[in-house]
Short mmCIF file of C-alpha atoms and ligand atoms in Angstrom, two decimals:
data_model
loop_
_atom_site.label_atom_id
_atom_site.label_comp_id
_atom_site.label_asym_id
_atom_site.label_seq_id
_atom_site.Cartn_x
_atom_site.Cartn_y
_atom_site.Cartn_z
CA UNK D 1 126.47 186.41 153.19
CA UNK D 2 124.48 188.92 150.65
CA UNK D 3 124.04 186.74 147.84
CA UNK D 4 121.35 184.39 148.20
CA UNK D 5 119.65 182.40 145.47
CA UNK D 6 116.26 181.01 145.97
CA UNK D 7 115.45 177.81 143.38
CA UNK D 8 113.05 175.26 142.69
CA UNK D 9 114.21 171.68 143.65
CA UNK D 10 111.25 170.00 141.86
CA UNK D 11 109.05 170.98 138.84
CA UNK D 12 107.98 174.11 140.13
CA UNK D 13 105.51 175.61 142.46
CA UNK D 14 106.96 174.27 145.22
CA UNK D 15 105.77 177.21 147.19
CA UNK D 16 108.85 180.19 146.28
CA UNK D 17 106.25 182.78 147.18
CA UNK D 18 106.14 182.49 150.94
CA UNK D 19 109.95 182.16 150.99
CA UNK D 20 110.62 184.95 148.64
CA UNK D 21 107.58 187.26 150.54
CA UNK D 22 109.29 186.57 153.87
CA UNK D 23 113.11 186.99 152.44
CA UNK D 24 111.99 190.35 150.69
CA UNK D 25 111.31 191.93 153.78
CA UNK D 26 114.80 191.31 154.52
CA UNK D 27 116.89 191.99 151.05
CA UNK D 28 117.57 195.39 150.09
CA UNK D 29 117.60 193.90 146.25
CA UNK D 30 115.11 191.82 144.64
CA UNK D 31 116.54 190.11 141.21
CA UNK D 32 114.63 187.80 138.80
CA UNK D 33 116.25 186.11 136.46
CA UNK D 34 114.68 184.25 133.99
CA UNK D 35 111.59 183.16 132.58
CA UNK D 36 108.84 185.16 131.63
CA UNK D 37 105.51 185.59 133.05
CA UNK D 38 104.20 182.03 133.68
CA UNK D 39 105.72 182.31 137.08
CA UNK D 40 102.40 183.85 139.51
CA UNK D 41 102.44 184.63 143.14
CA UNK D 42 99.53 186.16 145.23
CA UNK D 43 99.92 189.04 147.08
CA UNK D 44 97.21 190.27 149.51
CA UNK D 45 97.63 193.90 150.21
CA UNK D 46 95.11 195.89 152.24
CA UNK D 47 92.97 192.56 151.77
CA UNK D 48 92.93 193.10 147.98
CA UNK D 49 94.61 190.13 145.66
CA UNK D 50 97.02 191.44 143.49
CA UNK D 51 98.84 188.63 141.31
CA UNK D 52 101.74 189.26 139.63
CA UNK D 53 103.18 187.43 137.66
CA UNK D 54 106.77 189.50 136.67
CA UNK D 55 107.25 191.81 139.22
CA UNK D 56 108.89 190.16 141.78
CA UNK D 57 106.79 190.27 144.81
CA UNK D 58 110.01 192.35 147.05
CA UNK D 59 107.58 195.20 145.40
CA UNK D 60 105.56 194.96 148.42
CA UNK D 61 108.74 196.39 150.26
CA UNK D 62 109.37 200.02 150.13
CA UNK D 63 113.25 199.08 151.10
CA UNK D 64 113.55 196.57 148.56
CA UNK D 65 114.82 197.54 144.85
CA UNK D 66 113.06 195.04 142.04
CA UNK D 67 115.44 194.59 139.09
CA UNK D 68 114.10 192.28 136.23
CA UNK D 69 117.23 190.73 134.69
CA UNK D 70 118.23 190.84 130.97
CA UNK D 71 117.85 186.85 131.52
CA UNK D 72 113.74 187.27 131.74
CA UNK D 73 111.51 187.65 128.68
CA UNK D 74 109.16 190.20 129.32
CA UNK D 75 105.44 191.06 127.62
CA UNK D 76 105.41 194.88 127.60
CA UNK D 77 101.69 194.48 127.86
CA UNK D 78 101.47 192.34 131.15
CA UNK D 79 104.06 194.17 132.50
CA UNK D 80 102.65 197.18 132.23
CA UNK D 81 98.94 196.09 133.42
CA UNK D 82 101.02 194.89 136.44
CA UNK D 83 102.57 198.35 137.05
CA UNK D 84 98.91 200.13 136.73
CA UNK D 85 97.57 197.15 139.35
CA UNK D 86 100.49 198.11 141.89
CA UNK D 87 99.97 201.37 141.29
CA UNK D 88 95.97 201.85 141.48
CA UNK D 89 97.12 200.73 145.13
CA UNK D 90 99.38 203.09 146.10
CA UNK D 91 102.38 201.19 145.55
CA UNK D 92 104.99 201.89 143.08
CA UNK D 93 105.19 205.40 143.55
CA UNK D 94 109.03 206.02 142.64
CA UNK D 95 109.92 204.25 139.26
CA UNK D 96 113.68 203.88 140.86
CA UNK D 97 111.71 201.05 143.25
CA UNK D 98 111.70 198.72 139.73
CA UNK D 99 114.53 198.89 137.05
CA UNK D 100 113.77 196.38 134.21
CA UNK D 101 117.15 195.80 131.68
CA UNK D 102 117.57 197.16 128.05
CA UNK D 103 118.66 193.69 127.43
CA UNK D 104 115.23 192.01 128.26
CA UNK D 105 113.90 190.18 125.34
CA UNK D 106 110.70 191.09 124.75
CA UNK D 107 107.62 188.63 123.98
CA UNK D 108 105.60 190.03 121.11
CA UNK D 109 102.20 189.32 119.50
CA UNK D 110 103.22 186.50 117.00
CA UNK D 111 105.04 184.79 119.59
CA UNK D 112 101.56 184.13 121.51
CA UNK D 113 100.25 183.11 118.46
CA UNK D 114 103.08 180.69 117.32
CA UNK D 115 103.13 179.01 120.98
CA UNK D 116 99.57 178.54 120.74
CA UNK D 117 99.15 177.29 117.34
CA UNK D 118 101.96 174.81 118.24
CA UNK D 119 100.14 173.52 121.17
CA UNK D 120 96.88 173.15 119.04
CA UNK D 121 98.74 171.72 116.10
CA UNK D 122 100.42 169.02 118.99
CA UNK D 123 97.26 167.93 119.99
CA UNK D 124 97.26 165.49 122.41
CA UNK D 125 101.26 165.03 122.45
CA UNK D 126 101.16 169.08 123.40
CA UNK D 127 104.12 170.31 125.63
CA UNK D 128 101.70 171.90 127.79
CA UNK D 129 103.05 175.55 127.78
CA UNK D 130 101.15 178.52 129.08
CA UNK D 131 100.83 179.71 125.43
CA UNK D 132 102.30 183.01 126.54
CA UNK D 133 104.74 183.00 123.96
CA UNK D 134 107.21 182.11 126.61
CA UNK D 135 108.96 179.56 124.19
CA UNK D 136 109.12 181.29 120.97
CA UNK D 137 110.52 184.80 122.37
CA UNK D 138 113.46 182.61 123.90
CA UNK D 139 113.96 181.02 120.48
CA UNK D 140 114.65 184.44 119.00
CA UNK D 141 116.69 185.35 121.21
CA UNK D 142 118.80 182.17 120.49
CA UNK D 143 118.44 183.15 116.59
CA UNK D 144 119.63 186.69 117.43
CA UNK D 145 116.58 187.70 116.47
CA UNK D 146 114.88 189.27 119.43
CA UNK D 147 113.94 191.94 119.97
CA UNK D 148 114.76 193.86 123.42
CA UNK D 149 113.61 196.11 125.93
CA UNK D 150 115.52 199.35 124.63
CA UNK D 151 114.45 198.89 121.05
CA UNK D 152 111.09 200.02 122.06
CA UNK D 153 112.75 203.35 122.71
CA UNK D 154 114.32 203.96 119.37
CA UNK D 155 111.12 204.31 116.87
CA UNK D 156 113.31 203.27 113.68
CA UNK D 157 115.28 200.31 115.05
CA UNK D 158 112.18 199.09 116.47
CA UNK D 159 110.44 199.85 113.17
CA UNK D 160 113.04 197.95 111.17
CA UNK D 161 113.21 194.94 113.79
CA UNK D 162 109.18 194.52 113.18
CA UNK D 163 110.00 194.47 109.66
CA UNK D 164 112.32 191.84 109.66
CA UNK D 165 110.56 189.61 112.16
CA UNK D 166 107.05 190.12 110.43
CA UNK D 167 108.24 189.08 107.13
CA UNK D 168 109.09 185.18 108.79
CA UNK D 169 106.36 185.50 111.06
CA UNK D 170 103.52 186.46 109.28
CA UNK D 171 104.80 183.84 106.53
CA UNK D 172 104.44 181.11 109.28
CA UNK D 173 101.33 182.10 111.15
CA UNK D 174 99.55 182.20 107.09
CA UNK D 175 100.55 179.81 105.47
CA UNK D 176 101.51 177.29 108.02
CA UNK D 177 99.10 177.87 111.15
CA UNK D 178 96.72 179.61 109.09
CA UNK D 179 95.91 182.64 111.28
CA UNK D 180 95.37 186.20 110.47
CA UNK D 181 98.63 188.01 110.12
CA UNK D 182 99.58 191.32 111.75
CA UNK D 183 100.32 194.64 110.84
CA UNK D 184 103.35 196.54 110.71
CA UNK D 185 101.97 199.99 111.36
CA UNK D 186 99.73 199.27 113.85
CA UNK D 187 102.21 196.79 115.81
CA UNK D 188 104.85 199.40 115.70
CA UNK D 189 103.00 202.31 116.64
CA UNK D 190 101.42 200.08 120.13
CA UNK D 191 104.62 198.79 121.03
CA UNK D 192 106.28 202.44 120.55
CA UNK D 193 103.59 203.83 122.92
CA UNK D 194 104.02 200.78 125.36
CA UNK D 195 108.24 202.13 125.62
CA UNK D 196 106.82 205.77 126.65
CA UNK D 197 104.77 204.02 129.40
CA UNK D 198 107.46 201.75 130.48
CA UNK D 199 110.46 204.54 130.03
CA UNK D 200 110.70 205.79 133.30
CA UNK D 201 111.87 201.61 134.99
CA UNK D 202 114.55 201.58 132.10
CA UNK D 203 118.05 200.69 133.53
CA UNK D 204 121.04 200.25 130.65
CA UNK D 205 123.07 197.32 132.92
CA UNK D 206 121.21 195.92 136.24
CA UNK D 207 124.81 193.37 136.33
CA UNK D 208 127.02 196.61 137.58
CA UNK D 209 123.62 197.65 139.84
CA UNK D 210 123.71 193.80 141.28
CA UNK D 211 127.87 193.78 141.38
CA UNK D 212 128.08 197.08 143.59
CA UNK D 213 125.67 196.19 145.56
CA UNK D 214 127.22 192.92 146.64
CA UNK D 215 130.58 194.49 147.01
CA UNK D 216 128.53 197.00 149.65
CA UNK D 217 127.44 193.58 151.08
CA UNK D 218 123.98 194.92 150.43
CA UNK D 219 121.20 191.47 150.75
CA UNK D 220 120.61 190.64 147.26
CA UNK D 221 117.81 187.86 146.65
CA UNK D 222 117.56 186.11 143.20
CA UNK D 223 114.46 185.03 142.40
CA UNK D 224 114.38 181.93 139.65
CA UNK D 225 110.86 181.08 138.31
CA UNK D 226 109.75 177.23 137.86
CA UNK D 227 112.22 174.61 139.44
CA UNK D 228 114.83 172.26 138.40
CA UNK D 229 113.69 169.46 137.01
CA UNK D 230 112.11 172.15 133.83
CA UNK D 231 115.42 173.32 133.53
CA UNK D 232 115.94 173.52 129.49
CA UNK D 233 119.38 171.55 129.39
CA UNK D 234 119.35 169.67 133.09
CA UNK D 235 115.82 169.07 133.48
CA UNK D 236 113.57 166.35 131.46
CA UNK D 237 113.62 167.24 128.53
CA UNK D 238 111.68 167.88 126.35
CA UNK D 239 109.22 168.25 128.69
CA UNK D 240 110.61 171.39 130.05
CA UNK D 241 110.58 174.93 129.74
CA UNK D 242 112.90 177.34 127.40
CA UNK D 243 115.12 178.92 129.64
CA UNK D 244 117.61 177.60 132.08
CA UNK D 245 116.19 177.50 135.59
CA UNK D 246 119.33 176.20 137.92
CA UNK D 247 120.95 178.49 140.34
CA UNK D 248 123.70 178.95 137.88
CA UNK D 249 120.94 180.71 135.53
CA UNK D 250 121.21 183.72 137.88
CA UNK D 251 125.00 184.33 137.55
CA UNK D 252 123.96 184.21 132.82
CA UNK D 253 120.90 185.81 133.53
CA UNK D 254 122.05 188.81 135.87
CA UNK D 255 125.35 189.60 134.32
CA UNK D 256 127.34 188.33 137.41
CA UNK D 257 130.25 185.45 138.43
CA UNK D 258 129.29 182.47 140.37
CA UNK D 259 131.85 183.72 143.00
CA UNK D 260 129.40 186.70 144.28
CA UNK D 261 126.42 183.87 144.79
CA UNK D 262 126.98 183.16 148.73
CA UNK D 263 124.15 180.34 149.67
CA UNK D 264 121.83 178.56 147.43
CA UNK D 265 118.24 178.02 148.79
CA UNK D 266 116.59 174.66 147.14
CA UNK D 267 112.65 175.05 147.15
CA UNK D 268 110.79 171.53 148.06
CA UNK D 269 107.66 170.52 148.94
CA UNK D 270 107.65 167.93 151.46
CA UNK D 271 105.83 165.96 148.20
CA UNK D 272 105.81 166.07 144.48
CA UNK D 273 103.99 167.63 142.04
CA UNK D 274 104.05 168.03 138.19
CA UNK D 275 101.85 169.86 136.17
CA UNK D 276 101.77 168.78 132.81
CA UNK D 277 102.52 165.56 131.25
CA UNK D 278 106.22 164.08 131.15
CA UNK D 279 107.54 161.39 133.42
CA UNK D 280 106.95 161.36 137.47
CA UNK D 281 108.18 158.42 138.97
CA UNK D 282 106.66 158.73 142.38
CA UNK D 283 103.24 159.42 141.01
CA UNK D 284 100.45 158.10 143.10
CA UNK D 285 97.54 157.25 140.44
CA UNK D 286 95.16 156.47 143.62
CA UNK D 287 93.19 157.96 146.75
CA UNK D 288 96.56 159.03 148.41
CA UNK D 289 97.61 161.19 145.07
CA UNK D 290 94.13 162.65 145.09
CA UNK D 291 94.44 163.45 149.09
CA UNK D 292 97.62 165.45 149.21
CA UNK D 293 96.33 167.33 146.31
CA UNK D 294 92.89 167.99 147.54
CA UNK D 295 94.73 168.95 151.08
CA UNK D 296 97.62 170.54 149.50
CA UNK D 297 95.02 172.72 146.85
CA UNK D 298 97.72 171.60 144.08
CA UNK D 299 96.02 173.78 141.58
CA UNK D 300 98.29 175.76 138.75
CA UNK D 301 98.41 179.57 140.18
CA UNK D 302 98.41 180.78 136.74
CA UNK D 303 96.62 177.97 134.69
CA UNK D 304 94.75 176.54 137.22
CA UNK D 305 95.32 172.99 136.04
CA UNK D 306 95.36 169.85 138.34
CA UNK D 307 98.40 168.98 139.57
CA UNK D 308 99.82 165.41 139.51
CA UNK D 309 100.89 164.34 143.09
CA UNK D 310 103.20 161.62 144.32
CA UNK D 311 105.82 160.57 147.34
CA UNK D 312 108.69 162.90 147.86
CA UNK D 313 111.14 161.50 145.52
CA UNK D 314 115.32 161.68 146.57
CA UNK D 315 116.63 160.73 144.03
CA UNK D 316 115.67 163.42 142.30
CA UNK D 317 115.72 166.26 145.12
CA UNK D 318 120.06 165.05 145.52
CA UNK D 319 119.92 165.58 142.02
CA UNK D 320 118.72 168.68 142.43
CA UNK D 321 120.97 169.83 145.17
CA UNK D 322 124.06 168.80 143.04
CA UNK D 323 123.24 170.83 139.73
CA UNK D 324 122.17 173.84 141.72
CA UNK D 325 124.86 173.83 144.57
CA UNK D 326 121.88 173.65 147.28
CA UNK D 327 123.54 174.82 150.52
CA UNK D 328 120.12 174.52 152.39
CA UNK D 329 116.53 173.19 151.59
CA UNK D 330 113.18 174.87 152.50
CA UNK D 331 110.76 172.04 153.08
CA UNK D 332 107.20 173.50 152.39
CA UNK D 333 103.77 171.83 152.94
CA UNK D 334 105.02 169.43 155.63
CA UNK D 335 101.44 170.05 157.43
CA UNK D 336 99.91 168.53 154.57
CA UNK D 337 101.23 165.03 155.16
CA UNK D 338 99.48 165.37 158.79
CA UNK D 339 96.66 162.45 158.53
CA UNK D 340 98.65 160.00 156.59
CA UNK D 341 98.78 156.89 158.42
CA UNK D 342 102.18 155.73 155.96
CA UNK D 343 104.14 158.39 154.09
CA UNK D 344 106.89 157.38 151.88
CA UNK D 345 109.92 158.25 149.88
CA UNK D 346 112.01 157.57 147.09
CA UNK D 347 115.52 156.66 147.93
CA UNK D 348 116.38 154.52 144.19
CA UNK D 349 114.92 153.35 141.41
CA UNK D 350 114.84 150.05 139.75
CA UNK D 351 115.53 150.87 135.92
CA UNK D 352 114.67 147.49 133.35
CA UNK D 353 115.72 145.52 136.67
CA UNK D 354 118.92 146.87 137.62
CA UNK D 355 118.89 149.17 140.72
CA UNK D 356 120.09 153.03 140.19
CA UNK D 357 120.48 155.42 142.78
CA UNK D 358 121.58 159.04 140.29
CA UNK D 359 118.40 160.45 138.51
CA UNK D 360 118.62 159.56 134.57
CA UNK D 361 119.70 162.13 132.54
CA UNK D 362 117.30 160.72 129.36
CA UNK D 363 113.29 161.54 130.28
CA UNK D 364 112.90 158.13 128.72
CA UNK D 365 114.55 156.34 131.00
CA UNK D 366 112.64 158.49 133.73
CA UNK D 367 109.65 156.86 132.28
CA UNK D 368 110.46 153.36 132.58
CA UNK D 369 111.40 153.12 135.84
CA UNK D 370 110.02 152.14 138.79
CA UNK D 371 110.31 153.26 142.08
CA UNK D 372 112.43 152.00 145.61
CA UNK D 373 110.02 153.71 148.21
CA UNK D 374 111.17 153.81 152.01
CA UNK D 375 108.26 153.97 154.29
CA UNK D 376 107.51 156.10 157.53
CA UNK D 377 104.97 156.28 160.05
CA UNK D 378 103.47 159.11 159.42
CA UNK D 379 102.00 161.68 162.53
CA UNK D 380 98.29 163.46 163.32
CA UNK D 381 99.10 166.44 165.46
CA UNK D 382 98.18 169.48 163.29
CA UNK D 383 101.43 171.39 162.78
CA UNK D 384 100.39 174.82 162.51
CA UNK D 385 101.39 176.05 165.67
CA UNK D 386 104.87 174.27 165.73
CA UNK D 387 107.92 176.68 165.91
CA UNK D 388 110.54 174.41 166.64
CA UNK D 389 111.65 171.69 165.20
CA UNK D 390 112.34 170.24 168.82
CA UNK D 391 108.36 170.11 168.73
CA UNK D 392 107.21 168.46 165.66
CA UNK D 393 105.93 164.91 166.49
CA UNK D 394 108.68 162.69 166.37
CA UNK D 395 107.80 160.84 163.19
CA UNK D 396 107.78 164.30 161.32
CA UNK D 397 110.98 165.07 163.02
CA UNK D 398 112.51 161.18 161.75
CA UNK D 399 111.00 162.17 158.50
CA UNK D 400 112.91 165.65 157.92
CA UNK D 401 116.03 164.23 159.28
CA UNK D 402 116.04 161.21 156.48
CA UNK D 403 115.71 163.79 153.58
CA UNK D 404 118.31 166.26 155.44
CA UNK D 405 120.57 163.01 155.77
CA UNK D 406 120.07 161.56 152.71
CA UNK D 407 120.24 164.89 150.42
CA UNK D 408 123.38 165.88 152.27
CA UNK D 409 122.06 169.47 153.00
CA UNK D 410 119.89 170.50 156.07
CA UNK D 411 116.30 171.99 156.22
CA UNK D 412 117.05 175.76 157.06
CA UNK D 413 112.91 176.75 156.74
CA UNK D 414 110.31 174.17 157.54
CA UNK D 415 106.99 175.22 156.36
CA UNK D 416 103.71 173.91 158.25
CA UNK D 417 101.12 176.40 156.41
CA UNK D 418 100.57 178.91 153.95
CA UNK D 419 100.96 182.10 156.42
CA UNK D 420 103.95 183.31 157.82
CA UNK D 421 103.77 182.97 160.95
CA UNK D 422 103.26 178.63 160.45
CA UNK D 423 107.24 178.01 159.61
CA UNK D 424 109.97 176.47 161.41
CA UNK D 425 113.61 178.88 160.85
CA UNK D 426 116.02 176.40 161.83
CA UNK D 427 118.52 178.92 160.57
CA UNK D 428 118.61 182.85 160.07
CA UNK D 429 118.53 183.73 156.13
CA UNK D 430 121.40 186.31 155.87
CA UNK D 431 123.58 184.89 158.63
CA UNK D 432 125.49 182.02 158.08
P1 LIG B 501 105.25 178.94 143.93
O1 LIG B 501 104.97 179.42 142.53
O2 LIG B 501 106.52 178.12 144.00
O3 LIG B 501 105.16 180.02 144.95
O4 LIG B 501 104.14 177.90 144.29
P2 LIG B 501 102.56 178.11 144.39
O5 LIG B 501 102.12 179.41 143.85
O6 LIG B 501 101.93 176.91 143.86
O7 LIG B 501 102.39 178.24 145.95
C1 LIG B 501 102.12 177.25 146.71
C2 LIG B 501 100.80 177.42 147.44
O8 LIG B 501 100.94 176.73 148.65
C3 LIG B 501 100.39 178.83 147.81
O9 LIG B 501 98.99 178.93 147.73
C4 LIG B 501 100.84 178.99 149.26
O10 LIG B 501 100.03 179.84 150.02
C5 LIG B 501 100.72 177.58 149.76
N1 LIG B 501 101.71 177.21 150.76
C6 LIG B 501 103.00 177.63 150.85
N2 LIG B 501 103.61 177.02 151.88
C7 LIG B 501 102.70 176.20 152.46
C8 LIG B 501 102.74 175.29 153.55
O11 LIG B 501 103.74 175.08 154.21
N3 LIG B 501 101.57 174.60 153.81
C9 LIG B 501 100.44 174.76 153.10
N4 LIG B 501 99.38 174.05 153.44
N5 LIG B 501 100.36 175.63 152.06
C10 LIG B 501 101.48 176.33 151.75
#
């Protein structure tokens, strides 16, 4: 069973690092797929912090290949302070341990400054991107207008690209957000220099690199950034990001059929959270919400915003196991529920009086209705030391088995702490 997909079942963060840290150490290929760099995990190495926000964190492993997909937009410039952080420790050594695709689009200067302007232009009905430039990269792409990781290698195409793009772009960030513009010299000559850094971790097709190593039955991980319900066409939009985030995303984004993808790993917290506004119908606007967020430290990794927290809604979890193809959920954060004296779920939603039980497709609907909680006693023995599941208090054990009942897929991972060693493996990851 090589080809394993790890996803977000919620609206990100739902704690991918840990699983994709541990499942690294196992994989022999480490693929990301889409996004760009808004996605952050923390890795501690030799107790130093590195955070990363593109370089999948398999990097860690000196086994483990890193491929960044065609399906990713990539800032030359983050990338490449990433590279000089991994290697100021020692790590990265062999260019061959990271490939990044030809066919990346890259995220240039008046991208930033377009997704920012937006955002300030917005005001207070802002998306609430990163103002990385995220948005606006994907948006060329879509307008064939993009332009990609190997033109940075060819000094005149990447000349004339500039040329092309600068003459909208400059136009718009004048004389509509009415920002300096920028330079074609100097923006070619920076980005030409940034391709001589970043030649060496070229690769012209990481699909056929991907393809053969499945058909070896090699352990290839793909690594999605955000979660579900941000997908661009099945999340709730708009309030979403601007690439496709579903499991399917790594078949477009990697170059490969959805025949090769084996098992499909759904990401959940044993909670919600949201960052951002948008609707969240299990949002708990009271001392609970501002508990499990206090407990749970539900601050942005790479924006360090607030998050909004709420019950564990399964409506929208089933949801998410049908448009990914979830074959198995890891439940994280389950230890920060310990305490609660009542935890509940979501199991419908009432919807201008009539009872539904699917999650609406329209985000307005989302945010008019009202949610059917189920209630459970909830537990006190600190989890952190639980292996089993045979062990966790019984309520925590009636609790896991609604959601595994009720979402049709079982818990394979059970998380009861940030480290390691405090998780429940119900189920081996490359064994079926
Ligand atoms: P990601 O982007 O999906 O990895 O999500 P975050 O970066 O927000 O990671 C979640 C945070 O929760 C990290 O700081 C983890 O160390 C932490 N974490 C992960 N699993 C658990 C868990 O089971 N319990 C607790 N208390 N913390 C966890």
């Amino acid at each position: 069973m090589p080809g394993i997909v790890v996803v977000g079942a919620q609206w990100g963060d739902e704690g991918k690092g840990k699983v994709v840290d541990v499942f690294s150490s196992q994989a022999e290929l480490v693929v990301r797929y889409q996004g760009g760099n808004n996605a952050g995990h923390t890795l501690v190495v030799n107790g130093q912090k590195t955070v990363l926000h593109l370089i999948p964190s398999g990097i860690l492993h000196k086994k483990c290949q890193c491929i960044i997909s065609g399906g990713v937009v990539l800032d030359p410039e983050v990338l490449i302070e990433e590279i000089k952080a991994l290697k100021d420790k020692g790590l990265l050594k062999d260019p061959n341990h990271l490939k990044i695709s030809d066919s990346a689009t890259l995220i240039m200067p008046y991208h930033k400054i377009i997704d920012q302007s937006r955002e300030e232009k917005l005001g207070r009905e802002k998306i609430g991107t990163t103002g990385r430039g995220i948005g606006p990269a994907y948006e060329d792409r879509a307008s064939r207008k993009a332009i990609l990781f190997r033109d940075l290698f060819d000094s005149e195409t990447l000349k004339q690209k500039l040329q092309l793009a600068l003459e909208e772009k400059n136009f718009l960030i004048e004389h509509y957000f009415r920002k300096p513009t920028l330079k074609l010299d100097e923006l070619h000559q920076k980005y030409f220099d940034f391709g001589q850094i970043l030649k060496p971790f070229r690769i012209e097709d990481p699909g056929l690199v991907v393809a053969t190593a499945l058909s070896k039955k090699k352990k290839v991980l793909f690594e999605g950034a955000q979660g579900t319900l941000l997908d661009l066409n099945h999340g709730t939009y708009p309030y979403v990001t601007s690439s496709s985030t579903v499991a399917g995303s790594a078949c477009t984004g990697v170059g490969i059929g959805p025949s090769q993808i084996n098992k499909v790993i759904g990401i959940t917290k044993a909670y919600t959270t949201r960052v951002g506004t948008g609707p969240f119908p299990t949002e708990l606007n009271n001392e609970v919400g501002d508990l499990i967020q206090k407990k749970g430290a539900e601050f942005g990794a790479t924006t360090g915003r607030r998050r909004r927290c709420g019950w564990l809604d399964l409506i929208a979890l089933k949801y998410a196991v049908r448009v990914n193809g979830i074959t198995s959920v890891a439940l994280m954060k389950l230890d920060v529920l310990t305490g609660l004296p009542e935890i509940k779920v979501a199991t419908a939603y009432d919807l201008d009086g009539r009872k539904i039980t699917e999650f609406p497709t329209s985000a307005d609907d989302l945010e008019r209705v009202k949610p059917i909680l189920k209630s459970f006693k909830g537990w006190t023995k600190d989890l952190s030391t639980v292996r089993k599941k045979s062990q966790l208090p019984k309520e925590a054990r009636a609790y896991v088995d609604f959601i595994e009942k009720f979402v049709g897929v079982k818990a394979d991972i059970i998380s009861t702490g940030p480290d390691r060693e405090e998780t429940i493996w119900v189920k081996p990851l490359f064994k079926h």
